[in-house]
Amino acid sequence: MRLAIFASGSGTNAENLIKQTQNGSAKGDVVLVVSDKRQAPVLKKASQLGVETAEVIPNSFVNKQAYEGHLIERLNAAKVELILLAGYMRLIGSVLLQAYEGRIVNIHPSLLPHFPGLDAVGQALEAKAKETGVTIHYVDAGMDTGPVIAQEKIAIALDENHASLTKKIQAVEHQLYPQVVNQLVAEKTRGENE
């Protein structure tokens, strides 16, 4: 299965997914990494791993529809079958949702529906929550509201800070996301063989 990763920042999940697919511990083939930020570190990491990258800046387009139309052209050219969001800090619009219905997946650093949106780690600490976690879900028109595929809980220690909790969450993300990709690829392969 041909995969694209959308990311806006440092790209720790993207880098992990690329390496796991390249060494065979995760199924699928990451053929494109897209970022909406100029010179995002994720682009350099992907490029160094031999993956095609695309820096597609939203304000270079007249509107969101034109931006997403261009993304679809890039995805079609790379024959992408599944989009994986990994720290992509932008709501997916109707154009992309329709073109890739049921084929866009996101990872979020909380146990959704708790702490959706920006800085879920900070939200959990602010709320003095005893636990948080990682959620992988299908993307719909809402913010972090799509059907859940997998979740894993993480206990929050009394002395937890933003950096330590982020580190715990990333360790779980790096295990869970490749597992879910394997599951999705296996389901698609089963579906094609039936």
XYZ file of C-alpha atoms in Angstrom:
194
model
C 0.000 0.000 0.000
C 1.364 3.414 -0.981
C 1.351 5.851 1.930
C 1.704 9.623 2.260
C 2.535 11.331 5.539
C 1.367 14.883 6.264
C 3.355 16.684 8.979
C 3.947 20.278 10.054
C 6.888 20.058 12.438
C 9.867 18.013 13.574
C 8.538 14.749 12.176
C 9.424 12.208 14.884
C 6.402 10.035 13.994
C 7.009 10.463 10.262
C 10.673 9.479 10.595
C 9.742 6.452 12.711
C 7.072 5.304 10.230
C 9.423 5.684 7.256
C 12.183 3.707 8.989
C 9.750 0.974 10.087
C 8.344 0.558 6.560
C 11.845 0.567 5.080
C 13.158 -2.116 7.442
C 10.046 -4.265 6.985
C 8.680 -4.059 10.538
C 5.714 -2.041 9.216
C 3.835 -2.805 6.022
C 3.282 -0.303 3.261
C 5.561 2.060 1.409
C 5.871 5.745 2.333
C 6.133 7.398 -1.090
C 5.484 11.053 -0.180
C 5.852 13.385 2.800
C 3.916 16.651 2.629
C 4.372 19.671 4.896
C 2.387 22.896 5.066
C 5.334 24.721 6.717
C 8.385 26.146 4.972
C 11.549 24.184 5.700
C 9.843 22.007 8.307
C 12.432 19.614 9.812
C 10.271 16.650 8.719
C 11.087 17.407 5.063
C 14.834 17.087 5.614
C 14.398 13.852 7.602
C 12.215 12.313 4.888
C 14.565 13.439 2.135
C 17.560 11.900 3.919
C 15.615 8.622 4.043
C 15.038 8.764 0.281
C 11.354 9.731 0.352
C 9.904 12.314 -2.039
C 8.835 15.491 -0.239
C 6.458 18.337 -1.036
C 6.396 21.725 0.684
C 2.874 22.967 -0.058
C 2.152 26.292 1.633
C -1.579 27.061 2.050
C -1.312 30.843 1.679
C 0.244 30.329 -1.788
C -3.277 29.400 -2.965
C -6.414 31.511 -3.399
C -8.382 29.370 -0.935
C -8.455 26.055 0.939
C -10.200 24.295 -1.963
C -7.388 25.259 -4.357
C -4.766 24.209 -1.776
C -6.389 20.809 -1.285
C -6.944 20.417 -5.037
C -3.185 20.796 -5.507
C -2.540 18.266 -2.722
C -4.813 15.771 -4.496
C -2.831 16.239 -7.729
C 0.402 15.467 -5.838
C -1.189 12.450 -4.107
C -2.604 11.106 -7.395
C 0.761 11.530 -9.130
C 2.363 9.424 -6.372
C -0.548 6.896 -6.485
C -1.126 7.348 -2.741
C -3.735 5.015 -1.217
C -3.675 6.096 2.442
C -2.830 9.432 4.127
C -1.266 9.370 7.596
C -1.352 12.631 9.550
C 1.568 12.942 11.959
C 1.579 16.329 13.641
C -0.190 18.015 10.728
C -1.576 21.143 12.373
C -4.386 21.891 9.947
C -7.999 20.779 9.686
C -8.661 18.657 6.610
C -11.286 20.267 4.370
C -14.134 18.826 2.331
C -12.162 18.565 -0.947
C -9.534 16.223 0.519
C -12.040 14.409 2.747
C -14.187 13.521 -0.269
C -11.255 12.439 -2.431
C -9.806 10.224 0.330
C -12.939 9.281 2.237
C -12.123 6.674 4.900
C -8.451 6.792 3.900
C -7.094 9.578 6.135
C -5.791 8.612 9.584
C -4.560 10.864 12.403
C -2.592 10.315 15.596
C -3.409 12.485 18.612
C -1.596 12.704 21.987
C -4.587 12.137 24.289
C -7.394 9.682 24.943
C -9.986 11.293 22.713
C -12.587 12.719 23.201
C -10.510 14.221 26.059
C -8.130 17.081 25.178
C -8.716 17.532 21.433
C -6.959 20.218 19.409
C -3.705 22.007 20.147
C -1.325 21.156 23.003
C -3.147 18.093 24.308
C -0.189 17.459 26.649
C -0.540 20.919 28.193
C -4.315 20.488 28.435
C -3.918 17.190 30.340
C -1.406 18.710 32.782
C -3.568 21.807 33.274
C -6.576 19.597 34.055
C -4.461 17.633 36.580
C -5.571 14.444 34.805
C -4.312 11.153 36.222
C -3.983 9.616 32.787
C -3.820 10.507 29.140
C -2.708 8.489 26.159
C -2.559 8.155 22.410
C -5.469 7.880 19.979
C -5.327 6.871 16.339
C -8.510 7.681 14.455
C -10.023 8.190 11.041
C -10.327 11.839 10.057
C -13.709 13.476 9.552
C -14.781 17.126 9.217
C -14.449 17.847 12.957
C -11.389 18.489 15.101
C -10.198 15.090 16.385
C -13.745 13.684 16.216
C -13.428 10.797 13.724
C -13.973 7.103 14.552
C -11.282 5.684 16.853
C -9.094 2.866 15.487
C -6.833 2.345 18.521
C -6.065 3.905 21.903
C -3.452 3.314 24.573
C -3.481 4.768 28.094
C -0.532 6.500 29.766
C -0.397 7.282 33.494
C 0.564 10.845 34.435
C 3.012 10.949 37.358
C 2.561 13.535 40.135
C 5.813 15.269 39.174
C 5.145 15.067 35.401
C 6.083 18.055 33.255
C 5.438 18.868 29.591
C 8.766 17.434 28.380
C 8.556 14.188 30.377
C 4.939 13.517 29.402
C 5.660 14.300 25.747
C 8.517 11.775 25.834
C 6.247 9.062 27.314
C 3.567 9.788 24.709
C 6.030 9.699 21.798
C 7.364 6.311 22.942
C 3.815 4.907 22.763
C 3.091 6.679 19.447
C 6.179 5.135 17.855
C 4.897 1.640 18.730
C 1.184 2.132 18.130
C 1.181 3.963 14.775
C 3.150 1.267 12.886
C 0.896 -1.420 14.440
C -2.205 0.386 13.175
C -0.657 0.863 9.721
C -0.011 -2.900 9.611
C -3.630 -3.536 10.576
C -4.984 -1.156 7.890
C -2.724 -2.571 5.168
C -3.726 -6.134 6.143
C -7.436 -5.209 6.035
C -7.073 -3.655 2.585
C -5.126 -6.669 1.295
C -7.788 -9.030 2.707
C -10.529 -6.944 1.089
C -8.795 -7.101 -2.301
C -8.328 -10.868 -2.062
C -11.962 -11.645 -1.189
